[in-house]
């Protein structure tokens, strides 16, 4: 039996690969919140945070429920408010279960929550968009449509809620996969915009923060189990069709050969981001149709909406 490297008394439940530590349940729970706190503190998120509103984008999955738990815990120390926001994309066999999980955890933590339907705002669900993709009627994969629409609604609704920050549950694995995807696509601007804090580059953009940026997916899973953040652990059925899915497999293989590889690569990429931050050039304007921030005259969400509605009307 391996004992906890911190208390030396209890049985270890997890190994932290990049620190060479073994932790028991109790010490890991503390470690998890402190790690997130350190990450946000280093990025200056808590200076003047008292009285501000942090809206947590909560899908009801393990990572975003962990983010909600961490922010609620830290809110007592730093004096900010926390609310949860869930975007219901309309993905059957998945979202209905995680909505239940969010409601249960939000009630337990005493956090107000808001649920926003994609169908109501855009006129179609992601299931409908996915069907059109598989029939060859649109070129965007389900994850592309889902990602654009989720980001759009999270920003718009959290801004309307009065958020100073939009918190997301991206863990180290997610952020590393995104960085590698951006590298593969040669999207240097997207690569340097990532990190713990994504600053607002337009008055209508809410700055985004990622408390779990240095926390492995495996750590996130174990934390959600030991803190009893009950979630059904279902994956979206469209995930295997994405580039991300393959990158995830590749990075996991490399981690299996070289423990701590993912953490070290993430730190290196963040270091690069800092050095190259002065080369950020993306300028935002406002979408001619909806008025939301956009890099082009018409935002991607409106472009997708117009196209899908047209295909649906002609069906
Ligand atoms: Fe669900 Fe991409 S649409 S993971
Ligand atoms: Zn628009």
mmCIF file of C-alpha atoms and ligand atoms in Angstrom:
data_model
loop_
_atom_site.group_PDB
_atom_site.id
_atom_site.type_symbol
_atom_site.label_atom_id
_atom_site.label_comp_id
_atom_site.label_asym_id
_atom_site.label_seq_id
_atom_site.Cartn_x
_atom_site.Cartn_y
_atom_site.Cartn_z
ATOM 1 C CA UNK A 1 0.000 0.000 0.000
ATOM 2 C CA UNK A 2 1.415 3.411 -0.959
ATOM 3 C CA UNK A 3 0.991 6.090 1.700
ATOM 4 C CA UNK A 4 0.149 9.747 1.052
ATOM 5 C CA UNK A 5 3.285 11.865 0.423
ATOM 6 C CA UNK A 6 1.767 14.784 2.417
ATOM 7 C CA UNK A 7 0.189 13.339 5.580
ATOM 8 C CA UNK A 8 2.133 10.051 5.522
ATOM 9 C CA UNK A 9 -0.796 8.292 7.218
ATOM 10 C CA UNK A 10 -3.587 7.602 4.755
ATOM 11 C CA UNK A 11 -3.649 5.317 1.712
ATOM 12 C CA UNK A 12 -2.822 7.190 -1.523
ATOM 13 C CA UNK A 13 -5.603 7.314 -4.132
ATOM 14 C CA UNK A 14 -3.745 9.181 -6.873
ATOM 15 C CA UNK A 15 -0.266 9.866 -8.230
ATOM 16 C CA UNK A 16 0.499 13.410 -9.405
ATOM 17 C CA UNK A 17 2.819 12.563 -12.312
ATOM 18 C CA UNK A 18 4.600 15.919 -12.692
ATOM 19 C CA UNK A 19 5.299 16.272 -8.981
ATOM 20 C CA UNK A 20 6.113 12.625 -8.231
ATOM 21 C CA UNK A 21 3.662 12.752 -5.292
ATOM 22 C CA UNK A 22 1.079 10.241 -4.075
ATOM 23 C CA UNK A 23 -1.943 11.743 -2.320
ATOM 24 C CA UNK A 24 -4.728 10.404 -0.114
ATOM 25 C CA UNK A 25 -8.368 11.481 -0.545
ATOM 26 C CA UNK A 26 -8.263 14.297 1.985
ATOM 27 C CA UNK A 27 -4.921 15.771 0.904
ATOM 28 C CA UNK A 28 -5.859 15.495 -2.784
ATOM 29 C CA UNK A 29 -9.100 17.412 -2.216
ATOM 30 C CA UNK A 30 -7.127 20.232 -0.607
ATOM 31 C CA UNK A 31 -4.386 20.044 -3.246
ATOM 32 C CA UNK A 32 -6.962 20.334 -6.055
ATOM 33 C CA UNK A 33 -8.519 23.573 -4.811
ATOM 34 C CA UNK A 34 -5.125 25.046 -3.912
ATOM 35 C CA UNK A 35 -3.739 24.217 -7.332
ATOM 36 C CA UNK A 36 -6.653 26.018 -9.015
ATOM 37 C CA UNK A 37 -6.283 28.949 -6.628
ATOM 38 C CA UNK A 38 -2.551 29.233 -7.341
ATOM 39 C CA UNK A 39 -3.218 29.131 -11.078
ATOM 40 C CA UNK A 40 -5.734 31.993 -10.899
ATOM 41 C CA UNK A 41 -3.703 33.995 -8.405
ATOM 42 C CA UNK A 42 -0.632 33.876 -10.613
ATOM 43 C CA UNK A 43 -2.772 35.188 -13.477
ATOM 44 C CA UNK A 44 -3.964 38.068 -11.261
ATOM 45 C CA UNK A 45 -7.600 37.045 -11.370
ATOM 46 C CA UNK A 46 -8.244 37.771 -7.687
ATOM 47 C CA UNK A 47 -6.951 41.323 -7.518
ATOM 48 C CA UNK A 48 -10.107 43.427 -6.975
ATOM 49 C CA UNK A 49 -12.368 40.388 -7.361
ATOM 50 C CA UNK A 50 -14.474 41.220 -4.297
ATOM 51 C CA UNK A 51 -18.130 41.865 -5.217
ATOM 52 C CA UNK A 52 -17.607 40.759 -8.830
ATOM 53 C CA UNK A 53 -19.605 38.048 -10.576
ATOM 54 C CA UNK A 54 -17.913 34.902 -11.896
ATOM 55 C CA UNK A 55 -20.232 32.971 -14.213
ATOM 56 C CA UNK A 56 -19.192 29.336 -14.531
ATOM 57 C CA UNK A 57 -19.958 27.694 -17.869
ATOM 58 C CA UNK A 58 -21.276 24.403 -16.532
ATOM 59 C CA UNK A 59 -22.180 21.544 -18.834
ATOM 60 C CA UNK A 60 -22.941 19.247 -15.916
ATOM 61 C CA UNK A 61 -19.896 17.092 -16.724
ATOM 62 C CA UNK A 62 -17.110 16.370 -14.251
ATOM 63 C CA UNK A 63 -14.763 19.220 -15.264
ATOM 64 C CA UNK A 64 -17.249 22.055 -15.188
ATOM 65 C CA UNK A 65 -18.795 20.774 -11.952
ATOM 66 C CA UNK A 66 -15.283 20.748 -10.470
ATOM 67 C CA UNK A 67 -14.785 24.321 -11.698
ATOM 68 C CA UNK A 68 -18.078 25.291 -10.062
ATOM 69 C CA UNK A 69 -17.055 23.590 -6.804
ATOM 70 C CA UNK A 70 -13.631 25.275 -6.804
ATOM 71 C CA UNK A 71 -15.017 28.745 -7.570
ATOM 72 C CA UNK A 72 -17.734 28.424 -4.953
ATOM 73 C CA UNK A 73 -15.108 27.354 -2.391
ATOM 74 C CA UNK A 74 -12.801 30.261 -3.301
ATOM 75 C CA UNK A 75 -15.654 32.790 -3.405
ATOM 76 C CA UNK A 76 -15.867 32.668 0.388
ATOM 77 C CA UNK A 77 -12.214 33.660 0.726
ATOM 78 C CA UNK A 78 -12.143 36.347 -1.980
ATOM 79 C CA UNK A 79 -15.699 37.704 -1.632
ATOM 80 C CA UNK A 80 -16.970 37.289 -5.205
ATOM 81 C CA UNK A 81 -20.308 35.903 -6.439
ATOM 82 C CA UNK A 82 -20.747 32.721 -8.458
ATOM 83 C CA UNK A 83 -23.516 31.696 -10.850
ATOM 84 C CA UNK A 84 -23.730 28.771 -13.267
ATOM 85 C CA UNK A 85 -24.711 28.881 -16.916
ATOM 86 C CA UNK A 86 -25.578 25.826 -19.006
ATOM 87 C CA UNK A 87 -26.061 25.822 -22.765
ATOM 88 C CA UNK A 88 -28.473 23.089 -23.819
ATOM 89 C CA UNK A 89 -27.396 22.213 -27.370
ATOM 90 C CA UNK A 90 -30.084 19.580 -27.798
ATOM 91 C CA UNK A 91 -27.886 16.472 -27.946
ATOM 92 C CA UNK A 92 -30.052 13.528 -26.977
ATOM 93 C CA UNK A 93 -28.743 10.678 -24.858
ATOM 94 C CA UNK A 94 -26.267 13.086 -23.295
ATOM 95 C CA UNK A 95 -27.342 16.581 -22.366
ATOM 96 C CA UNK A 96 -30.565 15.621 -20.570
ATOM 97 C CA UNK A 97 -28.468 13.604 -18.077
ATOM 98 C CA UNK A 98 -25.881 16.309 -17.437
ATOM 99 C CA UNK A 99 -28.599 18.955 -16.929
ATOM 100 C CA UNK A 100 -29.902 16.879 -14.027
ATOM 101 C CA UNK A 101 -26.366 16.660 -12.621
ATOM 102 C CA UNK A 102 -25.895 20.434 -12.814
ATOM 103 C CA UNK A 103 -29.204 21.143 -11.055
ATOM 104 C CA UNK A 104 -28.336 18.711 -8.265
ATOM 105 C CA UNK A 105 -24.842 20.096 -7.681
ATOM 106 C CA UNK A 106 -25.901 23.763 -8.022
ATOM 107 C CA UNK A 107 -28.597 23.204 -5.400
ATOM 108 C CA UNK A 108 -26.135 21.436 -3.120
ATOM 109 C CA UNK A 109 -23.596 24.268 -3.430
ATOM 110 C CA UNK A 110 -26.308 26.911 -3.252
ATOM 111 C CA UNK A 111 -25.357 28.453 -6.590
ATOM 112 C CA UNK A 112 -28.002 30.093 -8.827
ATOM 113 C CA UNK A 113 -28.046 28.686 -12.371
ATOM 114 C CA UNK A 114 -29.417 29.539 -15.774
ATOM 115 C CA UNK A 115 -30.144 27.130 -18.661
ATOM 116 C CA UNK A 116 -30.209 28.470 -22.229
ATOM 117 C CA UNK A 117 -31.599 26.503 -25.186
ATOM 118 C CA UNK A 118 -29.747 26.596 -28.505
ATOM 119 C CA UNK A 119 -32.999 25.736 -30.314
ATOM 120 C CA UNK A 120 -34.696 28.827 -28.895
ATOM 121 C CA UNK A 121 -31.887 31.160 -29.975
ATOM 122 C CA UNK A 122 -30.832 29.566 -33.247
ATOM 123 C CA UNK A 123 -33.888 27.617 -34.438
ATOM 124 C CA UNK A 124 -32.089 24.239 -34.611
ATOM 125 C CA UNK A 125 -30.450 21.743 -32.261
ATOM 126 C CA UNK A 126 -26.952 20.263 -32.622
ATOM 127 C CA UNK A 127 -28.636 16.898 -33.306
ATOM 128 C CA UNK A 128 -30.357 18.508 -36.323
ATOM 129 C CA UNK A 129 -27.111 20.136 -37.489
ATOM 130 C CA UNK A 130 -25.275 16.796 -37.101
ATOM 131 C CA UNK A 131 -27.908 15.034 -39.214
ATOM 132 C CA UNK A 132 -27.370 17.588 -41.998
ATOM 133 C CA UNK A 133 -23.597 16.992 -41.827
ATOM 134 C CA UNK A 134 -23.949 13.201 -42.038
ATOM 135 C CA UNK A 135 -26.330 13.634 -45.014
ATOM 136 C CA UNK A 136 -23.680 15.776 -46.736
ATOM 137 C CA UNK A 137 -25.878 18.898 -46.690
ATOM 138 C CA UNK A 138 -23.501 21.096 -44.665
ATOM 139 C CA UNK A 139 -19.716 20.968 -44.430
ATOM 140 C CA UNK A 140 -19.328 21.713 -40.714
ATOM 141 C CA UNK A 141 -18.780 18.787 -38.358
ATOM 142 C CA UNK A 142 -21.067 18.648 -35.277
ATOM 143 C CA UNK A 143 -18.237 19.798 -32.977
ATOM 144 C CA UNK A 144 -17.544 22.844 -35.156
ATOM 145 C CA UNK A 145 -21.178 23.986 -35.077
ATOM 146 C CA UNK A 146 -21.464 23.169 -31.380
ATOM 147 C CA UNK A 147 -18.220 24.976 -30.476
ATOM 148 C CA UNK A 148 -19.101 28.185 -32.350
ATOM 149 C CA UNK A 149 -22.630 28.337 -30.963
ATOM 150 C CA UNK A 150 -21.675 27.483 -27.402
ATOM 151 C CA UNK A 151 -18.918 30.138 -27.331
ATOM 152 C CA UNK A 152 -21.334 32.692 -28.804
ATOM 153 C CA UNK A 153 -24.107 32.047 -26.277
ATOM 154 C CA UNK A 154 -21.778 31.711 -23.285
ATOM 155 C CA UNK A 155 -20.279 35.113 -24.015
ATOM 156 C CA UNK A 156 -23.567 36.850 -24.818
ATOM 157 C CA UNK A 157 -25.577 35.456 -21.914
ATOM 158 C CA UNK A 158 -22.820 35.785 -19.295
ATOM 159 C CA UNK A 159 -22.336 39.412 -20.368
ATOM 160 C CA UNK A 160 -26.084 39.990 -19.974
ATOM 161 C CA UNK A 161 -25.860 38.384 -16.507
ATOM 162 C CA UNK A 162 -23.248 41.005 -15.577
ATOM 163 C CA UNK A 163 -20.244 38.672 -15.429
ATOM 164 C CA UNK A 164 -16.762 40.066 -14.864
ATOM 165 C CA UNK A 165 -15.347 36.672 -15.780
ATOM 166 C CA UNK A 166 -16.594 33.601 -17.594
ATOM 167 C CA UNK A 167 -15.080 30.524 -15.958
ATOM 168 C CA UNK A 168 -14.707 27.325 -17.960
ATOM 169 C CA UNK A 169 -13.831 23.814 -16.816
ATOM 170 C CA UNK A 170 -11.131 23.147 -19.437
ATOM 171 C CA UNK A 171 -8.538 20.862 -17.901
ATOM 172 C CA UNK A 172 -4.892 20.407 -18.911
ATOM 173 C CA UNK A 173 -5.770 17.685 -21.421
ATOM 174 C CA UNK A 174 -8.401 19.892 -23.125
ATOM 175 C CA UNK A 175 -6.129 22.935 -23.332
ATOM 176 C CA UNK A 176 -3.180 20.914 -24.584
ATOM 177 C CA UNK A 177 -5.318 19.245 -27.262
ATOM 178 C CA UNK A 178 -6.542 22.686 -28.386
ATOM 179 C CA UNK A 179 -2.983 24.029 -28.546
ATOM 180 C CA UNK A 180 -1.814 21.038 -30.629
ATOM 181 C CA UNK A 181 -4.852 21.397 -32.921
ATOM 182 C CA UNK A 182 -4.002 25.057 -33.466
ATOM 183 C CA UNK A 183 -0.404 24.111 -34.213
ATOM 184 C CA UNK A 184 -1.530 21.507 -36.764
ATOM 185 C CA UNK A 185 -3.857 24.038 -38.400
ATOM 186 C CA UNK A 186 -1.074 26.620 -38.387
ATOM 187 C CA UNK A 187 -3.338 29.020 -36.481
ATOM 188 C CA UNK A 188 -0.701 30.970 -34.592
ATOM 189 C CA UNK A 189 -3.140 33.660 -33.400
ATOM 190 C CA UNK A 190 -5.463 31.092 -31.807
ATOM 191 C CA UNK A 191 -2.454 29.378 -30.247
ATOM 192 C CA UNK A 192 -1.180 32.498 -28.469
ATOM 193 C CA UNK A 193 -4.660 33.573 -27.347
ATOM 194 C CA UNK A 194 -5.075 30.499 -25.084
ATOM 195 C CA UNK A 195 -3.860 30.018 -21.508
ATOM 196 C CA UNK A 196 -5.239 30.524 -17.989
ATOM 197 C CA UNK A 197 -6.859 33.858 -18.884
ATOM 198 C CA UNK A 198 -8.167 34.874 -22.282
ATOM 199 C CA UNK A 199 -8.439 38.645 -22.103
ATOM 200 C CA UNK A 200 -11.370 40.532 -23.614
ATOM 201 C CA UNK A 201 -10.262 42.106 -26.881
ATOM 202 C CA UNK A 202 -13.602 43.851 -27.420
ATOM 203 C CA UNK A 203 -15.941 45.593 -24.918
ATOM 204 C CA UNK A 204 -18.631 42.987 -25.595
ATOM 205 C CA UNK A 205 -16.307 40.048 -24.876
ATOM 206 C CA UNK A 206 -16.206 38.640 -21.338
ATOM 207 C CA UNK A 207 -12.694 37.597 -20.213
ATOM 208 C CA UNK A 208 -12.444 33.822 -19.796
ATOM 209 C CA UNK A 209 -10.574 32.016 -17.038
ATOM 210 C CA UNK A 210 -9.612 28.366 -16.638
ATOM 211 C CA UNK A 211 -8.893 27.307 -13.066
ATOM 212 C CA UNK A 212 -8.203 23.689 -14.135
ATOM 213 C CA UNK A 213 -5.651 24.645 -16.803
ATOM 214 C CA UNK A 214 -2.862 22.706 -15.017
ATOM 215 C CA UNK A 215 -5.024 19.826 -13.767
ATOM 216 C CA UNK A 216 -5.008 16.492 -15.625
ATOM 217 C CA UNK A 217 -8.308 15.037 -16.799
ATOM 218 C CA UNK A 218 -7.631 11.994 -14.603
ATOM 219 C CA UNK A 219 -7.216 14.235 -11.533
ATOM 220 C CA UNK A 220 -10.459 15.990 -12.437
ATOM 221 C CA UNK A 221 -12.260 12.643 -12.670
ATOM 222 C CA UNK A 222 -10.996 11.472 -9.271
ATOM 223 C CA UNK A 223 -11.803 14.806 -7.636
ATOM 224 C CA UNK A 224 -15.389 14.689 -8.919
ATOM 225 C CA UNK A 225 -15.788 11.190 -7.466
ATOM 226 C CA UNK A 226 -14.358 11.933 -4.026
ATOM 227 C CA UNK A 227 -16.315 15.186 -3.674
ATOM 228 C CA UNK A 228 -19.451 13.326 -4.822
ATOM 229 C CA UNK A 229 -20.203 15.683 -7.691
ATOM 230 C CA UNK A 230 -22.474 13.100 -9.195
ATOM 231 C CA UNK A 231 -22.403 13.222 -12.964
ATOM 232 C CA UNK A 232 -23.316 10.419 -15.375
ATOM 233 C CA UNK A 233 -19.808 10.344 -17.033
ATOM 234 C CA UNK A 234 -21.360 10.133 -20.493
ATOM 235 C CA UNK A 235 -19.476 11.428 -23.526
ATOM 236 C CA UNK A 236 -21.103 13.315 -26.347
ATOM 237 C CA UNK A 237 -21.764 10.872 -29.203
ATOM 238 C CA UNK A 238 -20.245 13.272 -31.769
ATOM 239 C CA UNK A 239 -16.828 13.518 -30.058
ATOM 240 C CA UNK A 240 -15.181 10.651 -32.051
ATOM 241 C CA UNK A 241 -15.767 12.556 -35.321
ATOM 242 C CA UNK A 242 -13.471 15.379 -34.244
ATOM 243 C CA UNK A 243 -9.758 15.966 -34.785
ATOM 244 C CA UNK A 244 -9.533 16.479 -31.020
ATOM 245 C CA UNK A 245 -10.403 12.829 -30.421
ATOM 246 C CA UNK A 246 -7.319 11.625 -32.341
ATOM 247 C CA UNK A 247 -5.026 14.191 -30.718
ATOM 248 C CA UNK A 248 -6.284 13.050 -27.320
ATOM 249 C CA UNK A 249 -5.333 9.436 -28.083
ATOM 250 C CA UNK A 250 -1.900 10.484 -29.306
ATOM 251 C CA UNK A 251 -1.143 12.653 -26.250
ATOM 252 C CA UNK A 252 -2.300 9.877 -23.907
ATOM 253 C CA UNK A 253 0.052 7.426 -25.616
ATOM 254 C CA UNK A 254 2.973 9.825 -25.155
ATOM 255 C CA UNK A 255 2.043 10.354 -21.488
ATOM 256 C CA UNK A 256 2.015 6.572 -20.956
ATOM 257 C CA UNK A 257 5.599 6.381 -22.201
ATOM 258 C CA UNK A 258 6.798 9.518 -20.421
ATOM 259 C CA UNK A 259 4.974 10.373 -17.204
ATOM 260 C CA UNK A 260 4.369 14.136 -16.787
ATOM 261 C CA UNK A 261 4.851 14.775 -20.522
ATOM 262 C CA UNK A 262 1.522 16.609 -20.914
ATOM 263 C CA UNK A 263 2.208 18.950 -18.017
ATOM 264 C CA UNK A 264 5.700 19.831 -19.234
ATOM 265 C CA UNK A 265 4.443 20.519 -22.758
ATOM 266 C CA UNK A 266 1.619 22.733 -21.430
ATOM 267 C CA UNK A 267 4.101 24.797 -19.400
ATOM 268 C CA UNK A 268 6.329 25.209 -22.478
ATOM 269 C CA UNK A 269 3.396 26.310 -24.636
ATOM 270 C CA UNK A 270 2.308 28.857 -21.995
ATOM 271 C CA UNK A 271 5.851 30.171 -21.903
ATOM 272 C CA UNK A 272 5.739 30.616 -25.683
ATOM 273 C CA UNK A 273 2.405 32.418 -25.356
ATOM 274 C CA UNK A 274 3.872 34.931 -23.013
ATOM 275 C CA UNK A 275 6.853 35.605 -25.197
ATOM 276 C CA UNK A 276 4.749 36.039 -28.323
ATOM 277 C CA UNK A 277 1.773 37.865 -26.788
ATOM 278 C CA UNK A 278 2.917 41.134 -28.364
ATOM 279 C CA UNK A 279 2.222 39.601 -31.781
ATOM 280 C CA UNK A 280 -1.519 39.280 -31.154
ATOM 281 C CA UNK A 281 -3.147 41.006 -34.091
ATOM 282 C CA UNK A 282 -6.741 39.814 -34.251
ATOM 283 C CA UNK A 283 -9.071 42.797 -34.258
ATOM 284 C CA UNK A 284 -12.736 42.437 -33.424
ATOM 285 C CA UNK A 285 -15.538 44.403 -34.953
ATOM 286 C CA UNK A 286 -19.316 43.855 -34.518
ATOM 287 C CA UNK A 287 -21.375 41.456 -36.597
ATOM 288 C CA UNK A 288 -23.569 43.346 -39.066
ATOM 289 C CA UNK A 289 -26.505 41.021 -38.319
ATOM 290 C CA UNK A 290 -26.480 40.377 -34.571
ATOM 291 C CA UNK A 291 -24.125 43.039 -33.175
ATOM 292 C CA UNK A 292 -21.957 40.513 -31.322
ATOM 293 C CA UNK A 293 -18.140 40.701 -31.516
ATOM 294 C CA UNK A 294 -16.766 39.208 -34.688
ATOM 295 C CA UNK A 295 -13.527 39.046 -36.644
ATOM 296 C CA UNK A 296 -15.490 39.396 -39.902
ATOM 297 C CA UNK A 297 -18.448 41.456 -41.133
ATOM 298 C CA UNK A 298 -20.803 38.558 -40.330
ATOM 299 C CA UNK A 299 -19.963 36.379 -37.328
ATOM 300 C CA UNK A 300 -19.489 32.628 -37.668
ATOM 301 C CA UNK A 301 -22.608 31.916 -35.566
ATOM 302 C CA UNK A 302 -24.790 33.977 -37.924
ATOM 303 C CA UNK A 303 -23.114 32.399 -40.978
ATOM 304 C CA UNK A 304 -23.899 28.908 -39.643
ATOM 305 C CA UNK A 305 -27.423 29.873 -38.615
ATOM 306 C CA UNK A 306 -28.294 31.378 -42.036
ATOM 307 C CA UNK A 307 -26.958 28.336 -43.863
ATOM 308 C CA UNK A 308 -28.653 25.720 -41.675
ATOM 309 C CA UNK A 309 -32.000 27.512 -41.671
ATOM 310 C CA UNK A 310 -31.852 27.718 -45.464
ATOM 311 C CA UNK A 311 -31.116 23.979 -45.787
ATOM 312 C CA UNK A 312 -33.889 23.144 -43.301
ATOM 313 C CA UNK A 313 -36.405 25.366 -45.138
ATOM 314 C CA UNK A 314 -35.645 23.652 -48.443
ATOM 315 C CA UNK A 315 -35.812 20.134 -46.995
HETATM 316 FE FE1 LIG B 1 -20.346 17.112 -28.609
HETATM 317 FE FE2 LIG B 1 -18.430 17.885 -30.191
HETATM 318 S S1 LIG B 1 -20.563 18.182 -30.457
HETATM 319 S S2 LIG B 1 -18.233 16.773 -28.390
HETATM 320 ZN ZN1 LIG B 2 -23.753 37.575 -35.824
#
